[in-house]
């Protein structure tokens, strides 16, 4: 997806559409719009919006930390029918369409993935299941499979959200990349985000300076390591979250 900052008018229609489509609690978000500035930048005064969502990263930090028991899953490439079987935890990156998804049935609700995401793109929905379930943008896979656009893209009257295949040189999103659309990365965080931002130098400077992806705080990292180490013990003891629940509580 590409976000065109030149077109975004900060109306929040995308965020509201997403909440309505996916029953997201009012105080949480699968996507968001933040007001940035006005602030001085080396290129002049900047004022813009930051429409954000999961970046469906190439090396997703969220996937690597999931302590749920891995199961074998077979993925199918749309169009060719080619398949690939992989062991995945409760969250994974699809080897064909590149999206990062969650199995809510197997999710433990521990929140390790939400802690690990440098973009704060995940949250645990307490209304789902006994212990809550992780949730985030799915790039509206079901809508896309049905030939529709993601809800946020369809709703944006300004045309600021553009959805397509970055690997297809003829796509609108690939053309934006050619024109200079950038990834939100920092020196500390380079995990291959697949959402690109297009805008003038001032606004892009403000966006990348104010919304730099953050490395996980050390406390969260320790909690995740402990959760992974203790998962076999809690499983053996027959508890669902067991010590993990205590650690994350
Ligand atoms: S943006 Fe966060 S939640 Fe989305 S794939 Fe990247 S690390 Fe995972
Ligand atoms: S909340 Fe825990 S179990 Fe669920 S997807 Fe995230 S890391 Fe995996």
Short mmCIF file of N, CA, C and O in Angstrom, two decimals, residues 82-136:
data_model
loop_
_atom_site.label_atom_id
_atom_site.label_comp_id
_atom_site.label_asym_id
_atom_site.label_seq_id
_atom_site.Cartn_x
_atom_site.Cartn_y
_atom_site.Cartn_z
N UNK A 82 0.16 -23.04 -6.94
CA UNK A 82 1.37 -23.59 -6.31
C UNK A 82 1.20 -23.61 -4.79
O UNK A 82 0.61 -22.68 -4.22
N UNK A 83 1.68 -24.65 -4.12
CA UNK A 83 1.51 -24.72 -2.67
C UNK A 83 2.85 -24.80 -1.94
O UNK A 83 3.86 -25.20 -2.52
N UNK A 84 2.81 -24.42 -0.68
CA UNK A 84 4.01 -24.51 0.17
C UNK A 84 3.53 -24.81 1.59
O UNK A 84 2.61 -24.14 2.09
N UNK A 85 4.13 -25.80 2.24
CA UNK A 85 3.75 -26.13 3.62
C UNK A 85 4.85 -25.66 4.57
O UNK A 85 6.03 -25.90 4.32
N UNK A 86 4.44 -24.96 5.62
CA UNK A 86 5.40 -24.43 6.60
C UNK A 86 4.86 -24.65 8.01
O UNK A 86 3.65 -24.71 8.20
N UNK A 87 5.79 -24.72 8.98
CA UNK A 87 5.39 -24.75 10.39
C UNK A 87 5.20 -23.31 10.82
O UNK A 87 6.11 -22.48 10.67
N UNK A 88 4.03 -22.98 11.35
CA UNK A 88 3.80 -21.60 11.78
C UNK A 88 3.20 -21.57 13.19
O UNK A 88 2.47 -22.50 13.57
N UNK A 89 3.50 -20.52 13.92
CA UNK A 89 2.89 -20.31 15.25
C UNK A 89 1.50 -19.68 15.02
O UNK A 89 0.89 -19.92 13.98
N UNK A 90 1.02 -18.86 15.93
CA UNK A 90 -0.33 -18.30 15.77
C UNK A 90 -0.34 -17.09 14.84
O UNK A 90 -1.40 -16.54 14.53
N UNK A 91 0.84 -16.68 14.40
CA UNK A 91 0.92 -15.57 13.45
C UNK A 91 2.06 -15.87 12.49
O UNK A 91 3.05 -16.48 12.88
N UNK A 92 1.91 -15.47 11.23
CA UNK A 92 2.87 -15.86 10.20
C UNK A 92 2.84 -14.87 9.05
O UNK A 92 1.95 -14.04 8.95
N UNK A 93 3.86 -15.02 8.17
CA UNK A 93 3.87 -14.25 6.92
C UNK A 93 3.57 -15.22 5.78
O UNK A 93 4.28 -16.21 5.62
N UNK A 94 2.54 -14.93 5.01
CA UNK A 94 2.16 -15.79 3.88
C UNK A 94 3.29 -15.75 2.84
O UNK A 94 3.70 -14.68 2.40
N UNK A 95 3.82 -16.95 2.46
CA UNK A 95 4.96 -16.95 1.54
C UNK A 95 4.60 -16.49 0.13
O UNK A 95 5.48 -16.17 -0.66
N UNK A 96 3.31 -16.45 -0.19
CA UNK A 96 2.93 -16.06 -1.55
C UNK A 96 2.44 -14.62 -1.64
O UNK A 96 2.95 -13.84 -2.43
N UNK A 97 1.42 -14.26 -0.83
CA UNK A 97 0.92 -12.88 -0.98
C UNK A 97 1.65 -11.90 -0.08
O UNK A 97 1.45 -10.68 -0.18
N UNK A 98 2.51 -12.40 0.82
CA UNK A 98 3.35 -11.51 1.64
C UNK A 98 2.63 -10.88 2.82
O UNK A 98 3.24 -10.14 3.59
N UNK A 99 1.34 -11.17 3.00
CA UNK A 99 0.63 -10.55 4.12
C UNK A 99 0.99 -11.28 5.43
O UNK A 99 1.32 -12.47 5.41
N UNK A 100 0.90 -10.56 6.53
CA UNK A 100 1.15 -11.14 7.86
C UNK A 100 -0.22 -11.33 8.52
O UNK A 100 -1.01 -10.38 8.60
N UNK A 101 -0.51 -12.57 8.94
CA UNK A 101 -1.85 -12.89 9.44
C UNK A 101 -1.80 -13.52 10.82
O UNK A 101 -0.73 -13.91 11.31
N UNK A 102 -2.97 -13.63 11.45
CA UNK A 102 -3.10 -14.19 12.81
C UNK A 102 -4.18 -15.27 12.79
O UNK A 102 -5.24 -15.07 12.19
N UNK A 103 -3.92 -16.40 13.44
CA UNK A 103 -4.97 -17.41 13.66
C UNK A 103 -5.56 -17.15 15.04
O UNK A 103 -4.93 -17.46 16.06
N UNK A 104 -6.75 -16.56 15.07
CA UNK A 104 -7.34 -16.16 16.35
C UNK A 104 -7.72 -17.37 17.20
O UNK A 104 -7.81 -17.27 18.41
N UNK A 105 -7.94 -18.52 16.56
CA UNK A 105 -8.26 -19.73 17.33
C UNK A 105 -7.06 -20.12 18.19
O UNK A 105 -7.21 -20.52 19.34
N UNK A 106 -5.86 -20.04 17.61
CA UNK A 106 -4.67 -20.52 18.32
C UNK A 106 -3.94 -19.42 19.09
O UNK A 106 -3.04 -19.70 19.87
N UNK A 107 -4.31 -18.17 18.85
CA UNK A 107 -3.65 -17.06 19.56
C UNK A 107 -3.90 -17.20 21.07
O UNK A 107 -5.02 -17.49 21.49
N UNK A 108 -2.83 -16.99 21.86
CA UNK A 108 -2.93 -17.12 23.32
C UNK A 108 -3.34 -15.79 23.97
O UNK A 108 -3.58 -15.74 25.17
N UNK A 109 -3.30 -14.72 23.20
CA UNK A 109 -3.62 -13.41 23.75
C UNK A 109 -2.55 -12.85 24.66
O UNK A 109 -2.80 -11.95 25.46
N UNK A 110 -1.32 -13.38 24.51
CA UNK A 110 -0.24 -12.97 25.42
C UNK A 110 0.28 -11.57 25.13
O UNK A 110 0.89 -10.94 25.99
N UNK A 111 0.09 -11.08 23.91
CA UNK A 111 0.52 -9.73 23.57
C UNK A 111 1.99 -9.59 23.22
O UNK A 111 2.48 -8.48 23.01
N UNK A 112 2.72 -10.73 23.12
CA UNK A 112 4.15 -10.65 22.80
C UNK A 112 4.36 -9.99 21.44
O UNK A 112 5.27 -9.18 21.26
N UNK A 113 3.47 -10.32 20.48
CA UNK A 113 3.63 -9.74 19.14
C UNK A 113 3.38 -8.23 19.16
O UNK A 113 4.05 -7.47 18.46
N UNK A 114 2.40 -7.80 19.96
CA UNK A 114 2.10 -6.37 20.05
C UNK A 114 3.30 -5.63 20.66
O UNK A 114 3.66 -4.54 20.22
N UNK A 115 3.93 -6.24 21.66
CA UNK A 115 5.13 -5.65 22.27
C UNK A 115 6.26 -5.55 21.25
O UNK A 115 7.05 -4.61 21.27
N UNK A 116 6.37 -6.57 20.38
CA UNK A 116 7.52 -6.65 19.48
C UNK A 116 7.40 -5.73 18.27
O UNK A 116 8.41 -5.41 17.65
N UNK A 117 6.19 -5.32 17.92
CA UNK A 117 6.02 -4.53 16.69
C UNK A 117 6.58 -3.11 16.86
O UNK A 117 6.10 -2.35 17.70
N UNK A 118 7.57 -2.74 16.07
CA UNK A 118 8.16 -1.40 16.21
C UNK A 118 7.23 -0.28 15.76
O UNK A 118 7.51 0.89 15.98
N UNK A 119 6.12 -0.64 15.11
CA UNK A 119 5.19 0.37 14.61
C UNK A 119 3.93 0.47 15.46
O UNK A 119 3.00 1.20 15.10
N UNK A 120 3.88 -0.29 16.55
CA UNK A 120 2.67 -0.34 17.40
C UNK A 120 1.43 -0.64 16.56
O UNK A 120 0.37 -0.04 16.75
N UNK A 121 1.59 -1.57 15.62
CA UNK A 121 0.49 -1.85 14.69
C UNK A 121 -0.44 -2.95 15.17
O UNK A 121 -1.43 -3.24 14.52
N UNK A 122 -0.09 -3.60 16.31
CA UNK A 122 -0.95 -4.66 16.85
C UNK A 122 -1.50 -4.26 18.20
O UNK A 122 -0.87 -3.48 18.93
N UNK A 123 -2.61 -4.85 18.56
CA UNK A 123 -3.16 -4.69 19.90
C UNK A 123 -3.83 -6.01 20.27
O UNK A 123 -4.05 -6.87 19.41
N UNK A 124 -4.11 -6.19 21.56
CA UNK A 124 -4.86 -7.38 21.98
C UNK A 124 -6.29 -6.94 22.24
O UNK A 124 -6.53 -6.02 23.04
N UNK A 125 -7.23 -7.56 21.54
CA UNK A 125 -8.64 -7.21 21.70
C UNK A 125 -9.21 -8.01 22.88
O UNK A 125 -9.41 -9.22 22.77
N UNK A 126 -9.47 -7.34 24.00
CA UNK A 126 -9.92 -8.06 25.20
C UNK A 126 -11.30 -8.68 25.04
O UNK A 126 -11.67 -9.59 25.77
N UNK A 127 -12.05 -8.20 24.05
CA UNK A 127 -13.41 -8.71 23.85
C UNK A 127 -13.43 -10.07 23.15
O UNK A 127 -14.46 -10.72 23.09
N UNK A 128 -12.28 -10.49 22.61
CA UNK A 128 -12.25 -11.75 21.87
C UNK A 128 -11.66 -12.85 22.75
O UNK A 128 -10.51 -12.76 23.19
N UNK A 129 -12.44 -13.87 23.01
CA UNK A 129 -11.95 -15.01 23.80
C UNK A 129 -11.75 -14.65 25.26
O UNK A 129 -11.91 -13.49 25.67
N UNK A 130 -11.37 -15.67 26.01
CA UNK A 130 -11.21 -15.52 27.46
C UNK A 130 -10.07 -14.57 27.83
O UNK A 130 -10.17 -13.75 28.73
N UNK A 131 -8.95 -14.70 27.09
CA UNK A 131 -7.77 -13.89 27.41
C UNK A 131 -7.48 -12.81 26.38
O UNK A 131 -6.41 -12.23 26.37
N UNK A 132 -8.43 -12.56 25.48
CA UNK A 132 -8.19 -11.60 24.42
C UNK A 132 -7.43 -12.25 23.27
O UNK A 132 -6.85 -13.32 23.43
N UNK A 133 -7.46 -11.60 22.13
CA UNK A 133 -6.76 -12.11 20.95
C UNK A 133 -6.05 -10.95 20.25
O UNK A 133 -6.59 -9.83 20.20
N UNK A 134 -4.87 -11.26 19.69
CA UNK A 134 -4.15 -10.23 18.96
C UNK A 134 -4.93 -9.87 17.70
O UNK A 134 -5.59 -10.72 17.10
N UNK A 135 -4.85 -8.60 17.32
CA UNK A 135 -5.55 -8.14 16.13
C UNK A 135 -4.71 -7.06 15.46
O UNK A 135 -3.93 -6.36 16.13
N UNK A 136 -4.87 -6.92 14.17
CA UNK A 136 -4.17 -5.89 13.40
C UNK A 136 -4.72 -5.88 11.99
O UNK A 136 -5.55 -6.73 11.65
#
